Short mmCIF file of C-alpha atoms in Angstrom, two decimals:
data_model
loop_
_atom_site.label_atom_id
_atom_site.label_comp_id
_atom_site.label_asym_id
_atom_site.label_seq_id
_atom_site.Cartn_x
_atom_site.Cartn_y
_atom_site.Cartn_z
CA MET A 1 250.90 17.00 118.36
CA THR A 2 253.42 19.81 118.09
CA ARG A 3 256.11 17.31 117.13
CA LEU A 4 253.87 15.90 114.45
CA ILE A 5 253.19 19.33 112.98
CA LEU A 6 256.88 20.20 113.16
CA GLY A 7 257.80 16.92 111.48
CA ILE A 8 255.34 17.59 108.65
CA ALA A 9 256.67 21.16 108.25
CA ILE A 10 260.26 19.95 108.12
CA THR A 11 259.30 17.34 105.53
CA PHE A 12 257.70 20.04 103.34
CA LEU A 13 260.80 22.19 103.81
CA VAL A 14 263.08 19.40 102.73
CA LEU A 15 260.93 18.55 99.76
CA SER A 16 260.67 22.13 98.66
CA ALA A 17 264.48 22.45 98.83
CA CYS A 18 264.63 19.80 96.15
CA THR A 19 262.93 22.19 93.71
CA VAL A 20 265.49 25.05 94.08
CA GLY A 21 265.72 26.88 90.81
CA SER A 22 262.23 25.93 89.71
CA ASN A 23 260.61 28.62 87.61
CA ASP A 24 257.13 27.11 87.78
CA ALA A 25 254.42 29.74 87.61
CA ILE A 26 252.55 30.40 90.82
CA PRO A 27 248.94 29.33 90.31
CA PRO A 28 246.07 31.60 91.37
CA GLN A 29 245.31 31.03 95.05
CA ASP A 30 241.96 30.32 96.73
CA SER A 31 240.28 33.70 97.17
CA ALA A 32 238.91 32.94 100.65
CA LEU A 33 242.35 31.89 101.85
CA VAL A 34 243.89 35.00 100.32
CA GLU A 35 241.41 37.27 102.05
CA ALA A 36 241.95 35.56 105.42
CA GLY A 37 245.70 35.60 104.79
CA SER A 38 245.65 39.34 104.05
CA GLU A 39 244.16 40.08 107.44
CA LEU A 40 246.55 37.70 109.23
CA TYR A 41 249.55 39.13 107.38
CA ALA A 42 248.52 42.65 108.32
CA ALA A 43 248.23 41.66 111.95
CA HIS A 44 251.32 39.44 112.31
CA CYS A 45 253.79 40.02 109.50
CA ALA A 46 253.47 43.51 108.00
CA GLU A 47 255.20 45.29 110.86
CA CYS A 48 258.51 43.72 109.76
CA HIS A 49 257.84 42.61 106.18
CA GLY A 50 255.80 45.63 105.08
CA SER A 51 252.13 46.02 104.34
CA ASP A 52 253.08 45.91 100.66
CA LEU A 53 255.32 42.84 101.26
CA ARG A 54 258.35 44.90 100.21
CA GLY A 55 260.06 44.70 103.59
CA THR A 56 261.03 47.31 106.19
CA ASP A 57 264.16 48.11 108.19
CA ARG A 58 263.12 45.17 110.39
CA GLY A 59 262.58 42.41 107.85
CA PRO A 60 263.04 41.45 104.18
CA SER A 61 260.69 41.73 101.26
CA HIS A 62 258.51 38.68 100.60
CA LEU A 63 258.67 39.74 96.95
CA SER A 64 262.38 39.01 96.84
CA GLN A 65 263.47 36.24 94.49
CA LEU A 66 264.70 34.41 97.61
CA TYR A 67 261.05 33.82 98.48
CA GLU A 68 260.15 32.16 95.20
CA PRO A 69 258.43 28.84 95.86
CA GLY A 70 261.43 26.97 94.49
CA HIS A 71 263.76 28.52 97.05
CA HIS A 72 261.55 28.99 100.09
CA GLY A 73 258.65 26.59 99.73
CA ASP A 74 255.38 26.97 101.57
CA GLY A 75 256.60 24.74 104.38
CA ALA A 76 259.48 27.17 105.07
CA PHE A 77 256.91 29.77 106.18
CA LEU A 78 255.37 27.30 108.66
CA VAL A 79 258.76 26.38 110.10
CA ALA A 80 259.67 30.06 110.37
CA VAL A 81 256.47 30.85 112.31
CA LEU A 82 256.75 27.82 114.62
CA ARG A 83 260.43 27.84 115.34
CA GLY A 84 261.76 31.22 114.23
CA VAL A 85 264.65 31.64 111.79
CA PRO A 86 268.25 32.52 112.44
CA ALA A 87 269.59 35.31 110.26
CA HIS A 88 270.97 33.68 107.15
CA HIS A 89 270.19 35.69 103.97
CA TRP A 90 269.80 39.15 105.46
CA ASN A 91 271.27 41.43 108.09
CA PHE A 92 267.96 42.01 109.92
CA GLY A 93 268.75 39.61 112.77
CA ALA A 94 266.93 36.44 113.69
CA MET A 95 263.15 36.14 113.30
CA PRO A 96 261.53 34.95 116.52
CA PRO A 97 258.71 32.39 116.49
CA ILE A 98 255.33 34.06 116.01
CA GLN A 99 252.87 33.22 118.76
CA ASP A 100 249.16 32.66 118.25
CA LEU A 101 249.29 31.49 114.63
CA THR A 102 248.08 28.01 113.76
CA PRO A 103 249.18 25.93 110.73
CA ASP A 104 245.85 26.89 109.13
CA ASN A 105 246.64 30.60 109.72
CA VAL A 106 250.04 30.13 108.11
CA GLU A 107 248.40 28.38 105.13
CA ALA A 108 246.21 31.45 104.64
CA ILE A 109 249.22 33.80 104.99
CA VAL A 110 251.14 31.79 102.39
CA ALA A 111 248.18 31.95 99.99
CA PHE A 112 248.12 35.70 100.38
CA VAL A 113 251.91 35.99 99.86
CA ARG A 114 251.85 33.64 96.85
CA GLU A 115 248.98 35.57 95.27
CA ARG A 116 250.82 38.86 95.70
CA GLN A 117 253.98 37.27 94.26
CA ARG A 118 251.93 35.98 91.31
CA ILE A 119 250.47 39.39 90.65
CA ASP A 120 253.46 41.67 91.50
CA GLY A 121 256.28 39.42 90.46
CA PHE A 122 259.67 39.17 92.17
CA GLU A 123 262.33 41.72 92.97
CA PRO A 124 266.01 40.97 92.31
CA ILE A 125 268.08 39.88 95.27
CA PRO A 126 269.75 43.00 96.69
#
């Protein structure tokens, strides 16, 4: 089952990489998902990425242009949670896999992040 989920996530990641440079507007997100995602983000992501999504000394801002859907698609978040991420854009070090989050949890977190990005916009890449 884990391999199936991972395979699906990698497929989404590859497909989202095909849209690099896309400036498509982020549509409004499902309010129930955003609310659930807000709580999950606070519990599992904010310590490193900031409660305001603007990053900390431990992790980057999710409002950075590098996290636009055309650069890091929704599937990239799932892969990051399941497998972790080696340091590649930032000097924060590698992100470890995040335990206790399901694909549905990550979907809610992504809805929250996308809604904040839609409302707050993106910061230039430092």
